[in-house]
Structures are given as structure tokens and as C-alpha cells.
PDB file of C-alpha atoms in Angstrom:
ATOM      1  CA  MET A  29      36.686   7.031 -24.579  1.00 46.00           C
ATOM      2  CA  SER A  30      38.920   3.995 -24.113  1.00 44.00           C
ATOM      3  CA  ASP A  31      41.436   5.471 -26.573  1.00 50.00           C
ATOM      4  CA  GLN A  32      41.504   8.697 -24.500  1.00 50.00           C
ATOM      5  CA  LEU A  33      40.556  10.865 -27.501  1.00 49.00           C
ATOM      6  CA  ILE A  34      37.583  12.101 -25.457  1.00 48.00           C
ATOM      7  CA  ARG A  35      38.557  12.557 -21.829  1.00 54.00           C
ATOM      8  CA  ARG A  36      35.109  13.580 -20.575  1.00 53.00           C
ATOM      9  CA  ASN A  37      31.623  12.516 -21.546  1.00 50.00           C
ATOM     10  CA  PRO A  38      30.025  15.465 -23.387  1.00 47.00           C
ATOM     11  CA  CYS A  39      26.526  14.087 -22.812  1.00 47.00           C
ATOM     12  CA  GLN A  40      26.100  15.142 -19.235  1.00 50.00           C
ATOM     13  CA  VAL A  41      22.883  16.700 -17.995  1.00 45.00           C
ATOM     14  CA  LYS A  42      22.901  18.197 -14.537  1.00 49.00           C
ATOM     15  CA  GLY A  43      20.529  16.299 -12.298  1.00 45.00           C
ATOM     16  CA  ALA A  44      19.782  13.648 -14.919  1.00 41.00           C
ATOM     17  CA  SER A  45      20.876  10.824 -12.622  1.00 39.00           C
ATOM     18  CA  THR A  46      18.569  11.955  -9.836  1.00 41.00           C
ATOM     19  CA  VAL A  47      15.054  10.568  -9.736  1.00 38.00           C
ATOM     20  CA  HIS A  48      12.549  12.753  -7.950  1.00 43.00           C
ATOM     21  CA  THR A  49       9.493  10.865  -6.786  1.00 45.00           C
ATOM     22  CA  PRO A  50       6.549  13.140  -6.053  1.00 43.00           C
ATOM     23  CA  GLU A  51       5.070  12.528  -2.651  1.00 67.00           C
ATOM     24  CA  ARG A  52       1.603  11.052  -2.710  1.00 75.00           C
ATOM     25  CA  PRO A  53      -0.847  11.207   0.174  1.00 83.00           C
ATOM     26  CA  THR A  54      -1.445   8.212   2.378  1.00 86.00           C
ATOM     27  CA  ALA A  55      -4.651   7.256   4.141  1.00 91.00           C
ATOM     28  CA  THR A  56      -5.096   6.752   7.846  1.00 91.00           C
ATOM     29  CA  VAL A  57      -6.295   3.398   9.159  1.00 92.00           C
ATOM     30  CA  GLN A  58      -9.709   4.971   9.778  1.00 94.00           C
ATOM     31  CA  GLU A  59      -9.833   6.280   6.196  1.00 96.00           C
ATOM     32  CA  VAL A  60      -8.985   2.871   4.749  1.00 95.00           C
ATOM     33  CA  TYR A  61     -11.907   1.357   6.631  1.00 96.00           C
ATOM     34  CA  ALA A  62     -14.176   4.263   5.674  1.00 97.00           C
ATOM     35  CA  LEU A  63     -13.371   3.686   2.001  1.00 98.00           C
ATOM     36  CA  ALA A  64     -13.791  -0.080   2.354  1.00 97.00           C
ATOM     37  CA  ASP A  65     -17.235   0.449   3.872  1.00 97.00           C
ATOM     38  CA  ALA A  66     -18.217   3.018   1.216  1.00 98.00           C
ATOM     39  CA  VAL A  67     -17.209   1.023  -1.857  1.00 98.00           C
ATOM     40  CA  GLN A  68     -19.354  -1.751  -3.326  1.00 97.00           C
ATOM     41  CA  PRO A  69     -19.310  -4.731  -0.894  1.00 97.00           C
ATOM     42  CA  ARG A  70     -17.619  -7.060  -3.396  1.00 97.00           C
ATOM     43  CA  TYR A  71     -14.624  -4.693  -3.452  1.00 98.00           C
ATOM     44  CA  ARG A  72     -14.421  -4.059   0.288  1.00 98.00           C
ATOM     45  CA  THR A  73     -11.675  -6.630   0.804  1.00 98.00           C
ATOM     46  CA  LEU A  74      -9.817  -5.350  -2.270  1.00 98.00           C
ATOM     47  CA  VAL A  75      -9.480  -1.978  -0.511  1.00 98.00           C
ATOM     48  CA  LEU A  76      -8.414  -3.562   2.782  1.00 96.00           C
ATOM     49  CA  MET A  77      -5.761  -5.729   1.115  1.00 96.00           C
ATOM     50  CA  ALA A  78      -4.417  -2.781  -0.873  1.00 95.00           C
ATOM     51  CA  GLY A  79      -4.263  -0.592   2.224  1.00 93.00           C
ATOM     52  CA  PHE A  80      -2.765  -3.067   4.663  1.00 93.00           C
ATOM     53  CA  LEU A  81      -0.724  -5.383   2.418  1.00 90.00           C
ATOM     54  CA  GLY A  82       0.525  -2.759  -0.038  1.00 88.00           C
ATOM     55  CA  LEU A  83      -0.296  -4.852  -3.107  1.00 91.00           C
ATOM     56  CA  ARG A  84      -0.646  -3.263  -6.535  1.00 91.00           C
ATOM     57  CA  TRP A  85      -3.923  -3.235  -8.473  1.00 95.00           C
ATOM     58  CA  GLY A  86      -2.670  -5.746 -11.052  1.00 93.00           C
ATOM     59  CA  GLU A  87      -1.364  -8.065  -8.320  1.00 94.00           C
ATOM     60  CA  LEU A  88      -4.700  -8.013  -6.489  1.00 96.00           C
ATOM     61  CA  ILE A  89      -6.735  -8.627  -9.635  1.00 96.00           C
ATOM     62  CA  GLY A  90      -4.374 -11.464 -10.569  1.00 95.00           C
ATOM     63  CA  LEU A  91      -4.951 -13.408  -7.350  1.00 97.00           C
ATOM     64  CA  HIS A  92      -6.516 -16.865  -7.406  1.00 97.00           C
ATOM     65  CA  GLN A  93      -7.928 -18.730  -4.450  1.00 97.00           C
ATOM     66  CA  ARG A  94      -4.909 -21.017  -4.288  1.00 97.00           C
ATOM     67  CA  ASP A  95      -2.705 -17.942  -3.758  1.00 97.00           C
ATOM     68  CA  ILE A  96      -4.302 -17.194  -0.400  1.00 97.00           C
ATOM     69  CA  ASP A  97      -3.408 -19.317   2.616  1.00 95.00           C
ATOM     70  CA  LEU A  98      -5.589 -18.180   5.495  1.00 96.00           C
ATOM     71  CA  ASP A  99      -4.308 -20.921   7.806  1.00 95.00           C
ATOM     72  CA  HIS A 100      -0.888 -19.260   7.680  1.00 93.00           C
ATOM     73  CA  ALA A 101      -2.244 -15.766   6.956  1.00 93.00           C
ATOM     74  CA  ALA A 102      -0.245 -15.287   3.763  1.00 93.00           C
ATOM     75  CA  VAL A 103      -0.752 -14.234   0.144  1.00 93.00           C
ATOM     76  CA  ARG A 104       1.472 -15.551  -2.628  1.00 93.00           C
ATOM     77  CA  VAL A 105       1.982 -13.013  -5.423  1.00 90.00           C
ATOM     78  CA  ARG A 106       2.755 -14.942  -8.600  1.00 90.00           C
ATOM     79  CA  ARG A 107       1.221 -12.895 -11.412  1.00 89.00           C
ATOM     80  CA  SER A 108      -0.163  -9.521 -12.341  1.00 87.00           C
ATOM     81  CA  VAL A 109      -2.897  -8.432 -14.727  1.00 89.00           C
ATOM     82  CA  ALA A 110      -1.940  -5.533 -17.000  1.00 84.00           C
ATOM     83  CA  GLU A 111      -4.401  -3.563 -19.128  1.00 80.00           C
ATOM     84  CA  LEU A 112      -3.000  -2.741 -22.561  1.00 82.00           C
ATOM     85  CA  GLY A 113      -3.717   0.395 -24.571  1.00 77.00           C
ATOM     86  CA  ASN A 114      -6.027  -1.499 -26.948  1.00 79.00           C
ATOM     87  CA  GLY A 115      -8.233  -2.627 -24.058  1.00 76.00           C
ATOM     88  CA  GLN A 116      -6.901  -6.170 -23.938  1.00 81.00           C
ATOM     89  CA  ARG A 117      -5.476  -7.606 -20.740  1.00 82.00           C
ATOM     90  CA  GLU A 118      -2.263  -9.485 -20.274  1.00 83.00           C
ATOM     91  CA  ILE A 119      -1.461 -11.857 -17.446  1.00 84.00           C
ATOM     92  CA  LYS A 120       2.238 -11.757 -16.738  1.00 81.00           C
ATOM     93  CA  ALA A 121       4.806 -12.557 -14.091  1.00 78.00           C
ATOM     94  CA  PRO A 122       6.088  -9.753 -11.849  1.00 72.00           C
ATOM     95  CA  LYS A 123       8.708  -7.448 -13.384  1.00 68.00           C
ATOM     96  CA  SER A 124      11.504  -8.903 -11.250  1.00 64.00           C
ATOM     97  CA  ALA A 125      12.194 -12.020  -9.216  1.00 66.00           C
ATOM     98  CA  ALA A 126      11.600  -9.927  -6.085  1.00 64.00           C
ATOM     99  CA  GLY A 127       8.055  -9.216  -7.258  1.00 72.00           C
ATOM    100  CA  LYS A 128       7.211 -12.910  -6.944  1.00 83.00           C
ATOM    101  CA  ARG A 129       6.813 -13.052  -3.177  1.00 86.00           C
ATOM    102  CA  THR A 130       4.750 -14.120  -0.185  1.00 87.00           C
ATOM    103  CA  VAL A 131       3.180 -11.348   1.873  1.00 88.00           C
ATOM    104  CA  SER A 132       1.905 -11.962   5.398  1.00 88.00           C
ATOM    105  CA  ILE A 133      -1.663 -10.867   6.093  1.00 93.00           C
ATOM    106  CA  PRO A 134      -2.392  -8.794   9.212  1.00 91.00           C
ATOM    107  CA  GLY A 135      -4.576 -10.954  11.427  1.00 93.00           C
ATOM    108  CA  VAL A 136      -7.140  -8.184  11.769  1.00 94.00           C
ATOM    109  CA  ILE A 137      -8.365  -8.645   8.164  1.00 95.00           C
ATOM    110  CA  VAL A 138      -8.130 -12.451   7.883  1.00 96.00           C
ATOM    111  CA  GLN A 139     -11.837 -12.852   8.637  1.00 97.00           C
ATOM    112  CA  ASP A 140     -12.727 -10.199   6.060  1.00 97.00           C
ATOM    113  CA  ILE A 141     -10.810 -12.140   3.431  1.00 97.00           C
ATOM    114  CA  ARG A 142     -12.375 -15.419   4.519  1.00 98.00           C
ATOM    115  CA  GLU A 143     -15.881 -14.008   4.134  1.00 98.00           C
ATOM    116  CA  HIS A 144     -15.020 -12.465   0.775  1.00 98.00           C
ATOM    117  CA  LEU A 145     -13.751 -15.785  -0.589  1.00 98.00           C
ATOM    118  CA  LYS A 146     -16.982 -17.501   0.433  1.00 97.00           C
ATOM    119  CA  ARG A 147     -19.303 -14.815  -0.901  1.00 97.00           C
ATOM    120  CA  TYR A 148     -17.713 -13.120  -3.897  1.00 97.00           C
ATOM    121  CA  ALA A 149     -14.723 -15.097  -5.215  1.00 97.00           C
ATOM    122  CA  GLU A 150     -14.881 -17.545  -8.097  1.00 97.00           C
ATOM    123  CA  PRO A 151     -15.104 -21.082  -6.664  1.00 96.00           C
ATOM    124  CA  GLY A 152     -12.266 -23.591  -6.780  1.00 96.00           C
ATOM    125  CA  ALA A 153      -8.518 -23.364  -6.288  1.00 96.00           C
ATOM    126  CA  ASP A 154      -8.125 -21.714  -9.706  1.00 96.00           C
ATOM    127  CA  GLY A 155     -10.980 -19.315  -9.058  1.00 97.00           C
ATOM    128  CA  ARG A 156     -10.246 -15.608  -9.281  1.00 97.00           C
ATOM    129  CA  VAL A 157     -10.418 -13.806  -5.961  1.00 98.00           C
ATOM    130  CA  PHE A 158     -11.842 -10.568  -7.353  1.00 98.00           C
ATOM    131  CA  ILE A 159     -14.508 -10.600 -10.057  1.00 96.00           C
ATOM    132  CA  GLY A 160     -17.233  -8.204 -11.101  1.00 95.00           C
ATOM    133  CA  ALA A 161     -20.951  -8.733 -10.590  1.00 92.00           C
ATOM    134  CA  LYS A 162     -21.195 -10.491 -13.983  1.00 93.00           C
ATOM    135  CA  GLY A 163     -18.147 -12.678 -13.398  1.00 94.00           C
ATOM    136  CA  ALA A 164     -15.635 -10.639 -15.398  1.00 93.00           C
ATOM    137  CA  THR A 165     -12.191  -9.579 -14.253  1.00 94.00           C
ATOM    138  CA  PRO A 166     -12.581  -5.975 -13.014  1.00 95.00           C
ATOM    139  CA  ARG A 167     -11.333  -3.206 -15.267  1.00 93.00           C
ATOM    140  CA  ARG A 168      -9.468  -0.284 -13.785  1.00 92.00           C
ATOM    141  CA  ASN A 169     -11.566   2.423 -15.452  1.00 92.00           C
ATOM    142  CA  HIS A 170     -14.819   0.905 -14.180  1.00 94.00           C
ATOM    143  CA  PHE A 171     -13.422   0.476 -10.683  1.00 96.00           C
ATOM    144  CA  ASN A 172     -12.128   4.054 -10.697  1.00 96.00           C
ATOM    145  CA  ARG A 173     -15.714   5.289 -10.962  1.00 97.00           C
ATOM    146  CA  LEU A 174     -16.643   3.223  -7.930  1.00 97.00           C
ATOM    147  CA  TRP A 175     -13.519   4.445  -6.141  1.00 98.00           C
ATOM    148  CA  HIS A 176     -14.273   8.124  -6.736  1.00 97.00           C
ATOM    149  CA  LYS A 177     -17.833   7.587  -5.530  1.00 98.00           C
ATOM    150  CA  ALA A 178     -16.550   5.898  -2.360  1.00 98.00           C
ATOM    151  CA  CYS A 179     -14.114   8.764  -1.778  1.00 98.00           C
ATOM    152  CA  ARG A 180     -16.929  11.287  -2.032  1.00 98.00           C
ATOM    153  CA  GLU A 181     -19.102   9.323   0.375  1.00 97.00           C
ATOM    154  CA  ALA A 182     -16.208   8.977   2.829  1.00 97.00           C
ATOM    155  CA  GLY A 183     -15.363  12.687   2.509  1.00 97.00           C
ATOM    156  CA  ILE A 184     -11.805  11.977   1.308  1.00 96.00           C
ATOM    157  CA  LYS A 185     -10.276  14.114  -1.430  1.00 94.00           C
ATOM    158  CA  GLY A 186      -7.251  13.656  -3.659  1.00 93.00           C
ATOM    159  CA  LEU A 187      -6.592  10.002  -2.838  1.00 96.00           C
ATOM    160  CA  HIS A 188      -5.872   7.586  -5.700  1.00 96.00           C
ATOM    161  CA  PHE A 189      -6.307   3.846  -5.362  1.00 97.00           C
ATOM    162  CA  HIS A 190      -2.564   3.364  -5.799  1.00 93.00           C
ATOM    163  CA  ASP A 191      -2.062   5.570  -2.742  1.00 94.00           C
ATOM    164  CA  LEU A 192      -3.339   2.639  -0.691  1.00 95.00           C
ATOM    165  CA  ARG A 193      -0.109   0.824  -1.638  1.00 88.00           C
ATOM    166  CA  HIS A 194       1.829   3.781  -0.248  1.00 87.00           C
ATOM    167  CA  THR A 195      -0.327   3.553   2.868  1.00 88.00           C
ATOM    168  CA  GLY A 196       0.470  -0.127   3.373  1.00 86.00           C
ATOM    169  CA  ASN A 197       4.177   0.419   2.827  1.00 84.00           C
ATOM    170  CA  THR A 198       4.241   3.390   5.193  1.00 82.00           C
ATOM    171  CA  LEU A 199       2.457   1.387   7.887  1.00 83.00           C
ATOM    172  CA  ALA A 200       4.928  -1.477   7.414  1.00 83.00           C
ATOM    173  CA  ALA A 201       7.872   0.917   7.726  1.00 80.00           C
ATOM    174  CA  SER A 202       6.405   2.414  10.899  1.00 80.00           C
ATOM    175  CA  THR A 203       6.633  -0.990  12.614  1.00 78.00           C
ATOM    176  CA  GLY A 204      10.429  -0.750  12.533  1.00 77.00           C
ATOM    177  CA  ALA A 205      10.866  -3.301   9.732  1.00 77.00           C
ATOM    178  CA  SER A 206      14.373  -3.463   8.275  1.00 78.00           C
ATOM    179  CA  THR A 207      15.222  -2.330   4.762  1.00 77.00           C
ATOM    180  CA  ARG A 208      15.533  -5.933   3.611  1.00 81.00           C
ATOM    181  CA  GLU A 209      12.161  -6.834   5.157  1.00 79.00           C
ATOM    182  CA  LEU A 210      10.462  -3.890   3.458  1.00 77.00           C
ATOM    183  CA  MET A 211      12.062  -4.770   0.123  1.00 76.00           C
ATOM    184  CA  SER A 212      10.715  -8.303   0.422  1.00 78.00           C
ATOM    185  CA  ARG A 213       7.208  -7.189   1.384  1.00 78.00           C
ATOM    186  CA  MET A 214       7.017  -4.518  -1.302  1.00 78.00           C
ATOM    187  CA  GLY A 215       8.471  -6.710  -4.046  1.00 74.00           C
ATOM    188  CA  HIS A 216      11.437  -4.462  -4.847  1.00 65.00           C
ATOM    189  CA  SER A 217      14.883  -5.715  -5.857  1.00 62.00           C
ATOM    190  CA  THR A 218      16.649  -2.509  -4.771  1.00 72.00           C
ATOM    191  CA  ALA A 219      16.646  -0.656  -1.462  1.00 73.00           C
ATOM    192  CA  ARG A 220      15.741   2.742  -2.903  1.00 72.00           C
ATOM    193  CA  ALA A 221      11.963   2.588  -2.385  1.00 68.00           C
ATOM    194  CA  ALA A 222      12.279   0.926   1.027  1.00 64.00           C
ATOM    195  CA  LEU A 223      14.618   3.665   2.180  1.00 68.00           C
ATOM    196  CA  ILE A 224      12.095   6.304   1.104  1.00 70.00           C
ATOM    197  CA  TYR A 225       9.431   4.742   3.297  1.00 68.00           C
ATOM    198  CA  GLN A 226      11.857   4.331   6.178  1.00 65.00           C
ATOM    199  CA  HIS A 227      12.803   7.989   5.868  1.00 71.00           C
ATOM    200  CA  ALA A 228       9.149   9.016   5.884  1.00 66.00           C
ATOM    201  CA  SER A 229       8.579   6.811   8.910  1.00 64.00           C
ATOM    202  CA  ALA A 230      11.560   8.359  10.710  1.00 67.00           C
ATOM    203  CA  ASP A 231      10.263  11.853   9.972  1.00 66.00           C
ATOM    204  CA  ARG A 232       6.866  10.912  11.349  1.00 62.00           C
ATOM    205  CA  GLU A 233       8.476   9.383  14.435  1.00 61.00           C
ATOM    206  CA  ARG A 234      10.325  12.656  14.996  1.00 71.00           C
ATOM    207  CA  LEU A 235       7.071  14.603  14.798  1.00 66.00           C
ATOM    208  CA  ILE A 236       5.449  12.214  17.260  1.00 63.00           C
ATOM    209  CA  ALA A 237       8.360  12.581  19.661  1.00 73.00           C
ATOM    210  CA  ASP A 238       8.224  16.379  19.401  1.00 80.00           C
ATOM    211  CA  ALA A 239       4.487  16.350  20.076  1.00 76.00           C
ATOM    212  CA  LEU A 240       5.002  14.091  23.077  1.00 79.00           C
ATOM    213  CA  SER A 241       7.691  16.436  24.336  1.00 77.00           C
ATOM    214  CA  GLY A 242       5.213  19.296  24.175  1.00 82.00           C
ATOM    215  CA  LEU A 243       2.665  17.311  26.150  1.00 79.00           C
ATOM    216  CA  VAL A 244       5.256  16.424  28.775  1.00 81.00           C
ATOM    217  CA  GLU A 245       6.346  20.049  29.125  1.00 83.00           C
ATOM    218  CA  LYS A 246       2.720  21.134  29.436  1.00 82.00           C
ATOM    219  CA  GLY A 247       2.121  18.446  32.040  1.00 79.00           C
ATOM    220  CA  ARG A 248       5.175  19.465  34.042  1.00 80.00           C
ATOM    221  CA  LYS A 249       4.072  23.083  34.136  1.00 80.00           C
ATOM    222  CA  GLY A 250       0.614  22.032  35.207  1.00 71.00           C
ATOM    223  CA  THR A 251       1.892  20.132  38.227  1.00 60.00           C
ATOM    224  CA  ALA A 252       4.235  22.853  39.470  1.00 54.00           C
ATOM    225  CA  GLY A 253       3.290  24.732  42.649  1.00 53.00           C
ATOM    226  CA  PRO A 254       3.422  28.499  43.114  1.00 53.00           C
ATOM    227  CA  LYS A 255       7.171  28.380  43.797  1.00 53.00           C
ATOM    228  CA  GLY A 256       7.927  25.967  40.962  1.00 49.00           C
ATOM    229  CA  HIS A 257       7.830  22.877  43.194  1.00 51.00           C
ATOM    230  CA  ALA A 258       5.614  19.918  42.451  1.00 49.00           C
ATOM    231  CA  ARG A 259       2.355  19.911  44.324  1.00 50.00           C
ATOM    232  CA  ASP A 260       1.889  17.361  47.113  1.00 49.00           C
ATOM    233  CA  THR A 261      -1.180  15.440  46.044  1.00 47.00           C
ATOM    234  CA  ALA A 262      -0.827  12.658  48.614  1.00 47.00           C
ATOM    235  CA  GLY A 263      -2.964  14.342  51.254  1.00 46.00           C
TER     236      GLY A 263
END
């Protein structure tokens, strides 16, 4: 193209540069707790941390005790466990520098994490935070069976474990966090994903405002007198 023999790129596909991300469901706070209470007790905190910190499965399974600082309510994400097609597992660093991050823990689940570390985690600073009943690193396919069972018991349909990450990110966006803050918390090096969550949060805020408007209008009509004047309720 630099010699101008071809003025336009012939390899153009309409819409090829646009990435469409299918919307996944998110859980409510009550549903996260319902699932945490329904799953095996040793995985209760795994569900809470996924739902309220927005960490990925591999990041959660890769945590060691030294990565969790309960005094400052923070989790340091330094590695991730990936399951390969041949069944082997690989411990690796996050895909990008942004993936290596520190995520603040909501104070409401600090005690849950503290109790989990005492009861279920492998001892010592190098001890794994999440291990199976026989001391092995949990496998996704085994946990998925436990997850589906918990979903049935909680009466929740169509929710994948990874949807808890979406839940955590959506909750973070609903607090009014900036794009940069969301990028940092989520471990993304670009703003694209953060903007998606902010957009979803803005849409939800609009729905809330519209619902509130309806309640206000209903309340105003309820307090109007027979001639449209507000009733005197002081007497």
C-alpha cells in the first residue's frame, strides 16, 4: 500500500472491528449469600470473594495466605491457575501488568475470610487459601458440580460461576467509581470493559430514578384533596 498500487485495503469485513459481548446475568446481593450458604462450607468464602471482589476463578484458586492482608482489608493478585486441555495445571502471572493488582476487600466479608483462613486454608504464609477436602487444588469441573447443586438449592437458574465476577464489577460500578478505578479493580489495561459496566450502572440508575418518579407521582396524587389541593393534616 505504501507504493500506492493498492489504494484501499481489499480485506475489509463489515463489522469485523466491532466486538459484541453477550450480556450475562448478574446476581443480587441476596443471591450471592444464598449461593454461599448453599455451597459446601469450604467454598463459601470463594463465592463471597468472587461476588464482591470480582476476582476470576484462576485468581482465587491461585491465592496464598500471604496474598491476603486482613489488617488492611486487601487482596494482592499475583498469579492465576490455568487448567490446560490435557488436565495439567499451570501457575502463571496475570495476562497483563494491570492484572497484577491489589483489590480492597469490603469490610462486610472480612470476618468470613478470617474464619475461612483459620478453618480451611493451608497453614503458613505460602499456604493455599482454597483447597479441596483432601488437600488438592480445586478443579473447575469438580467445583462446577458443587456450583450447580448450590444453584438448584438456592432456586437460581442460568447463573455461571464467572457471572459472580460480573456481579462484583457491576456492584463496584454502581458506587460511582471512575473508569480508572474500575480498570484497576478489575485488572484491565484498557477502558473498554470498565465503560461497559459504567454504562450498565447508568442504565440501572435511570431505571431506579424512573421508578422513584412513579412513586413520587403516586404519593402526590394520594395527598391531593378533592379540589387538587394538599390535605391539611395538621389538625
